[in-house]
Coordinates of C-alpha atoms and ligand atoms in Angstrom, one line a residue:
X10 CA 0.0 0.0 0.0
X11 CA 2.5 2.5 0.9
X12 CA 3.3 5.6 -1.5
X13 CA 6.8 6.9 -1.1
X14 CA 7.2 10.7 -2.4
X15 CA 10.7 10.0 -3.2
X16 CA 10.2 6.9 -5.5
X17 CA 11.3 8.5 -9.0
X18 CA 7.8 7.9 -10.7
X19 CA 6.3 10.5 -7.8
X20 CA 8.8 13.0 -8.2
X21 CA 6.4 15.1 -10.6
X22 CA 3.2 14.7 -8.7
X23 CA 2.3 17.9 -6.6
X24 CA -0.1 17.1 -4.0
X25 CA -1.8 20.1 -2.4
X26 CA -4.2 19.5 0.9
X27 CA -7.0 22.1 1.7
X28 CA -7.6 22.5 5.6
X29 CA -9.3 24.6 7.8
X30 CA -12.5 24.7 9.8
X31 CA -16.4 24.5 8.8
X32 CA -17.4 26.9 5.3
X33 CA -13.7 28.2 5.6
X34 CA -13.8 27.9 1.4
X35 CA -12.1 25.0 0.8
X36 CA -14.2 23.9 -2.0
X37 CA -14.7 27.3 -3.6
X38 CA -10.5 27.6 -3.3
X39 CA -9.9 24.5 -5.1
X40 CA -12.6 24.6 -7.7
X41 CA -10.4 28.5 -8.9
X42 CA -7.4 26.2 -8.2
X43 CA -7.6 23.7 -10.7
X44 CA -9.4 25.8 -13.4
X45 CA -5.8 27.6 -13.1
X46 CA -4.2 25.0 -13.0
X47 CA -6.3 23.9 -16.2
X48 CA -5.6 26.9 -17.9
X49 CA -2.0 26.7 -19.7
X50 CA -0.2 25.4 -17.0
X51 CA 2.0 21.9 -17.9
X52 CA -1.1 20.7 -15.3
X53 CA -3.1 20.7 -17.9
X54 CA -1.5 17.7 -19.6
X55 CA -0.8 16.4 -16.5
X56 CA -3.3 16.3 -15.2
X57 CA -5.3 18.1 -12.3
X58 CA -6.6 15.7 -9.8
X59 CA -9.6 17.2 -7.6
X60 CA -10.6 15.4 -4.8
X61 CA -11.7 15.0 -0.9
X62 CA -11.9 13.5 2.4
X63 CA -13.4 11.6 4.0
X64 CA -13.9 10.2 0.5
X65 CA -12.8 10.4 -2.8
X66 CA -13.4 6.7 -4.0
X67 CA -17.0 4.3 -4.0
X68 CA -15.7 2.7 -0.6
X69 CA -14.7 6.0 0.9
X70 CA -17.6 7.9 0.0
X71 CA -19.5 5.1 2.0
X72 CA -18.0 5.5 5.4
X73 CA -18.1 9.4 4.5
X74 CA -22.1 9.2 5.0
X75 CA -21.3 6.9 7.9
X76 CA -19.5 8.8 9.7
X77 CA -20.7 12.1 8.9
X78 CA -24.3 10.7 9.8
X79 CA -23.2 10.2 13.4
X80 CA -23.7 7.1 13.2
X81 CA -20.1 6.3 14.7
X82 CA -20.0 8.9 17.2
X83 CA -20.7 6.2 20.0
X84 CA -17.6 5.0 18.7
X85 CA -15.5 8.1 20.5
X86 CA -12.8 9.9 18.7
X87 CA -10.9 7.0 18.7
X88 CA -13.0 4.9 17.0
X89 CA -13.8 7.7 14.5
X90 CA -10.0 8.4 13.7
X91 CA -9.9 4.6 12.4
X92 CA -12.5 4.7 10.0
X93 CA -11.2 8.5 8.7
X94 CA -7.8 6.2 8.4
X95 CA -9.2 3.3 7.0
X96 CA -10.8 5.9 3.9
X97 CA -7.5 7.4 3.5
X98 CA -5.3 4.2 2.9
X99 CA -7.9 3.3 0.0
X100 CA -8.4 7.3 -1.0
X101 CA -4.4 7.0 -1.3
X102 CA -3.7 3.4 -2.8
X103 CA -6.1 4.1 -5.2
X104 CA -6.5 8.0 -6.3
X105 CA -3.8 9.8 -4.4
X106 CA -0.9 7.6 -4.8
X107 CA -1.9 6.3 -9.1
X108 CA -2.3 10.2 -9.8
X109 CA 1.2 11.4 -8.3
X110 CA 3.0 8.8 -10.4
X111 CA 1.1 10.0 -13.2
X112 CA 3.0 13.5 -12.5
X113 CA -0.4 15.0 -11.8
X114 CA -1.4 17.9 -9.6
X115 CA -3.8 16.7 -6.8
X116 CA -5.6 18.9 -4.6
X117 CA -7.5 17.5 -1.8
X118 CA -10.0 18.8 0.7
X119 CA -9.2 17.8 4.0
X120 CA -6.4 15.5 4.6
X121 CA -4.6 13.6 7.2
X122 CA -4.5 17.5 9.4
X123 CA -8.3 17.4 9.9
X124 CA -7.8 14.1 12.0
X125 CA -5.4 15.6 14.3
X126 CA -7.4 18.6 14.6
X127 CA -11.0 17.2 14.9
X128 CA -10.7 14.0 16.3
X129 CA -7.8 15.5 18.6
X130 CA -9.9 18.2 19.4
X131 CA -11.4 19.2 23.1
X132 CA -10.2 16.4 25.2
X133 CA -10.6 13.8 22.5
X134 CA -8.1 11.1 20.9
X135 CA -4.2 10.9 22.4
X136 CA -2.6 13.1 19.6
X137 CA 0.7 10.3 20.8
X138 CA -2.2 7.9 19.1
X139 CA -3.3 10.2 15.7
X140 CA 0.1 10.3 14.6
X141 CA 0.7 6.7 14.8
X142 CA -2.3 5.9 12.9
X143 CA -1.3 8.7 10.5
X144 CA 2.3 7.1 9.7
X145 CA 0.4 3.4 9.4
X146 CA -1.9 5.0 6.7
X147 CA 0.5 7.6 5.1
X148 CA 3.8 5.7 4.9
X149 CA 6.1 7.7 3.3
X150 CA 3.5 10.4 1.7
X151 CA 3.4 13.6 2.5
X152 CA 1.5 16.7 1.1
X153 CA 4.2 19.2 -0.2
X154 CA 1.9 22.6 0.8
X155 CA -0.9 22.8 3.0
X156 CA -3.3 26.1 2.8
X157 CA -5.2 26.8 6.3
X158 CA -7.8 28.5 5.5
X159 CA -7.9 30.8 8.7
X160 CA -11.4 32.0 9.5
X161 CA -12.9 32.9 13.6
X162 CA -15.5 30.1 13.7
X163 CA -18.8 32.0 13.8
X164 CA -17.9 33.3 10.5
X165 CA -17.8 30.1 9.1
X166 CA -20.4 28.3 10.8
X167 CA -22.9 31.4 9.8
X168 CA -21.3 30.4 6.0
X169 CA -21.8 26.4 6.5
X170 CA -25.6 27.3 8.1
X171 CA -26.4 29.8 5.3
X172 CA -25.5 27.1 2.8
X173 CA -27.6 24.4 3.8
X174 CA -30.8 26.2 4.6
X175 CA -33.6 24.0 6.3
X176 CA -30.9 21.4 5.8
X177 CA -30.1 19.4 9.5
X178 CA -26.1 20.5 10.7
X179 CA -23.7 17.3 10.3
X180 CA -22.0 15.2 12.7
X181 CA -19.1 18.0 13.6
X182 CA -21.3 21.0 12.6
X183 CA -23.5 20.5 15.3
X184 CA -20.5 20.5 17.7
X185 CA -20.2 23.3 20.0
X186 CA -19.0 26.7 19.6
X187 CA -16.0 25.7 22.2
X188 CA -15.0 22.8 20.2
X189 CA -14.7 24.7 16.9
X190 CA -12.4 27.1 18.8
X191 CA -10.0 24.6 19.8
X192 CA -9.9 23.5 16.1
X193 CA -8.6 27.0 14.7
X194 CA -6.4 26.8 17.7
X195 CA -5.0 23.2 16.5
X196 CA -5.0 23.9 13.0
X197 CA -2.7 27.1 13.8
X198 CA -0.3 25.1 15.6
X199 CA 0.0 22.7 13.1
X200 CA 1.0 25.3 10.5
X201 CA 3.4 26.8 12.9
X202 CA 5.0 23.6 13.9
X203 CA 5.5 23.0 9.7
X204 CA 5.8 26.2 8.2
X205 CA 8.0 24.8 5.4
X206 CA 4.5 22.7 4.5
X207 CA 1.6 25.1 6.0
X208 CA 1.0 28.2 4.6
X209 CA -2.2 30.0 6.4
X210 CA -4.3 32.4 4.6
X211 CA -6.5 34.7 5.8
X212 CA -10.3 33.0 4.7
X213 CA -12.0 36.3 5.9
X214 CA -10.9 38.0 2.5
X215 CA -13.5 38.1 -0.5
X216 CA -13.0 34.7 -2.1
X217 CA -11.3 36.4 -5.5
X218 CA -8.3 37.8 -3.0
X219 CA -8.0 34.4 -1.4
X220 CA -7.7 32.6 -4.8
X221 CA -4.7 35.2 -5.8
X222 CA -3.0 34.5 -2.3
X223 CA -3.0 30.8 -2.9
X224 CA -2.0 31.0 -7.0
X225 CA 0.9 33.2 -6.2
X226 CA 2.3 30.7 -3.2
X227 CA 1.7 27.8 -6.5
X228 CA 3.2 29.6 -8.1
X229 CA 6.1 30.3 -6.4
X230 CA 6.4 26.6 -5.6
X231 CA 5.7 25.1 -8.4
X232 CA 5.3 26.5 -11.4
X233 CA 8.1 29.5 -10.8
X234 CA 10.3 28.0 -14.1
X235 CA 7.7 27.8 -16.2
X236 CA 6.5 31.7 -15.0
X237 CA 9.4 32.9 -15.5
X238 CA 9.7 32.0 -19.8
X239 CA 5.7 32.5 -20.3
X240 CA 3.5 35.7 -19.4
X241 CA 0.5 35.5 -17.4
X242 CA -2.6 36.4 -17.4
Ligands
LIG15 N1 -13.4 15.4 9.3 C1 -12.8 15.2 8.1 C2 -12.8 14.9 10.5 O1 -13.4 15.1 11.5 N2 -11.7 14.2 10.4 C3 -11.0 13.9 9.2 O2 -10.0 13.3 9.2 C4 -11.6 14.5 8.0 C5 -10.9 14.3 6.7 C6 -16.3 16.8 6.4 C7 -16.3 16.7 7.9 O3 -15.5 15.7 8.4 C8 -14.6 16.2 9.4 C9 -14.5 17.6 9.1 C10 -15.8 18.0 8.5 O4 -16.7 18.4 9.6 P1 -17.6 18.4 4.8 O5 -19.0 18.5 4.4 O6 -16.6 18.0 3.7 O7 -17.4 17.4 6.0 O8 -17.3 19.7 5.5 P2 -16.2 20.8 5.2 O9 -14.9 20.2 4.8 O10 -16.1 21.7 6.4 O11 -16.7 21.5 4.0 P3 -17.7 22.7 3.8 O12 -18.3 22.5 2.5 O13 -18.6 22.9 5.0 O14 -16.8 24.0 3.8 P4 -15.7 24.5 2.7 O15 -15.5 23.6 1.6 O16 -14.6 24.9 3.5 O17 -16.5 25.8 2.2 P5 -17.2 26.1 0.8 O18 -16.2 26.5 -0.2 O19 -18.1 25.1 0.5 O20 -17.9 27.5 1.2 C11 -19.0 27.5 2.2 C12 -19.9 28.6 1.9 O21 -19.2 29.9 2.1 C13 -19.2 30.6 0.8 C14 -19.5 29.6 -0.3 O22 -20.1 30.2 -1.4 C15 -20.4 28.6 0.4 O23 -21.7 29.1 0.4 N3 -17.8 31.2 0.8 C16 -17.5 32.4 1.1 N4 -18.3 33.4 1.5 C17 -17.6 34.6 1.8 N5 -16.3 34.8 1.6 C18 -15.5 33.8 1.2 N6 -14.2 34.0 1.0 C19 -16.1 32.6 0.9 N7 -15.6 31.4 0.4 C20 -16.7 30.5 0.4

């Protein structure tokens, strides 16, 4: 199962997670991502892989309405963190890992950092415990950038709320304000504890000046040889 990033068929992949708490815009973000990306970029042979967790393939997508029908909850966060783990070594063997060989560019929503932050979150799993799980289902793989989409929670709760009208809040939605709270808090300590991977971005802006933020930082990264001989739009 394991995906190494160094083996040589990975070395062109870019693999880009979105994180961040509730209606923080990760969906909107990637959505401008990849039609960028899609634009002229060598992504566009590539490939541009768009994707998200919990889910991403058939089995996946299953536990997705599992879990976020709170149907496991009685599990604890424990319990929880397995089945997020057990999606993400099939997300991986069979989408994540088969498009970074391909050279592709994948962008994810929500990624192996929502499980430290949410199921870690307000008294909940041993973070000792998350990251073991995370290097059993990871291996080797890493994301090489990570936008935090940085938002107070009540902004994006109002945003998730808005959204889904008469619609009933999910399994984390529905948690307290004070547990949202701690997860800004976690998220902002992982992106300070791996600033080479995190970069945060204030979600606050209009979504327009949030999509430039994050296309300049790709571009920076990843794309700064092939700016450099072409114009830009
Ligand atoms: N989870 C997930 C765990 O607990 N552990 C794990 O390991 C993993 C992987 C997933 C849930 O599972 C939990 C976390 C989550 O609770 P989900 O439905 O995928 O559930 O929930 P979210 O990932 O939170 O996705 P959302 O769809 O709620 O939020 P997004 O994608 O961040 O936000 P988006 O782009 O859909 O935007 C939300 C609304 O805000 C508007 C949009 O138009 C939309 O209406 N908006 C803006 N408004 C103003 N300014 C901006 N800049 C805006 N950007 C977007």
């Amino acid at each position: 199962m394991t995906v190494c990033i160094q083996e040589p068929g990975l070395r062109d992949g870019r693999f880009i997670t979105f994180e961040g708490g509730e209606g923080a815009g990760k969906s909107t973000q990637i959505r401008l991502l990849a039609e960028r990306l899609r634009q002229g970029t060598p992504y566009a042979v590539r490939g541009v892989v768009v994707t998200r967790e919990p889910g991403g393939t058939p089995l996946a997508e299953k536990l997705r309405g599992v879990i976020l029908s709170g149907a496991a909850r009685q599990f604890g966060p424990l319990g929880e963190a397995l089945l997020f783990s057990a999606a993400r070594i099939d997300h991986i063997d069979r989408v994540i890992g088969p498009a970074l060989r391909r050279g592709a560019f994948v962008l994810c929503d929500r990624f192996a950092d929502s499980t430290r932050a949410y199921q870690g979150a307000k008294g909940g799993a041993d973070p000792a415990l998350l990251l073991a799980m995370e290097k059993v289902a990871l291996g080797k793989l890493a994301p090489n950038l990570t936008f935090i989409l940085d938002l107070p929670p009540e902004v994006g709760l109002e945003r998730a709320r808005r959204r889904r009208g008469e619609g009933e809040a999910d399994r984390f939605e529905a948690e307290d304000l004070a547990f949202h709270a701690q997860l800004r808090d976690k998220f902002l300590e992982i992106a300070a504890s791996e600033p080479q991977r995190c970069r945060v971005i204030d979600a606050t802006l209009p979504p327009e000046i949030v999509a430039d933020a994050i296309w300049t930082t790709v571009c920076e990264k990843f794309l700064k040889a092939f700016t450099d001989g072409k114009k830009w739009a």
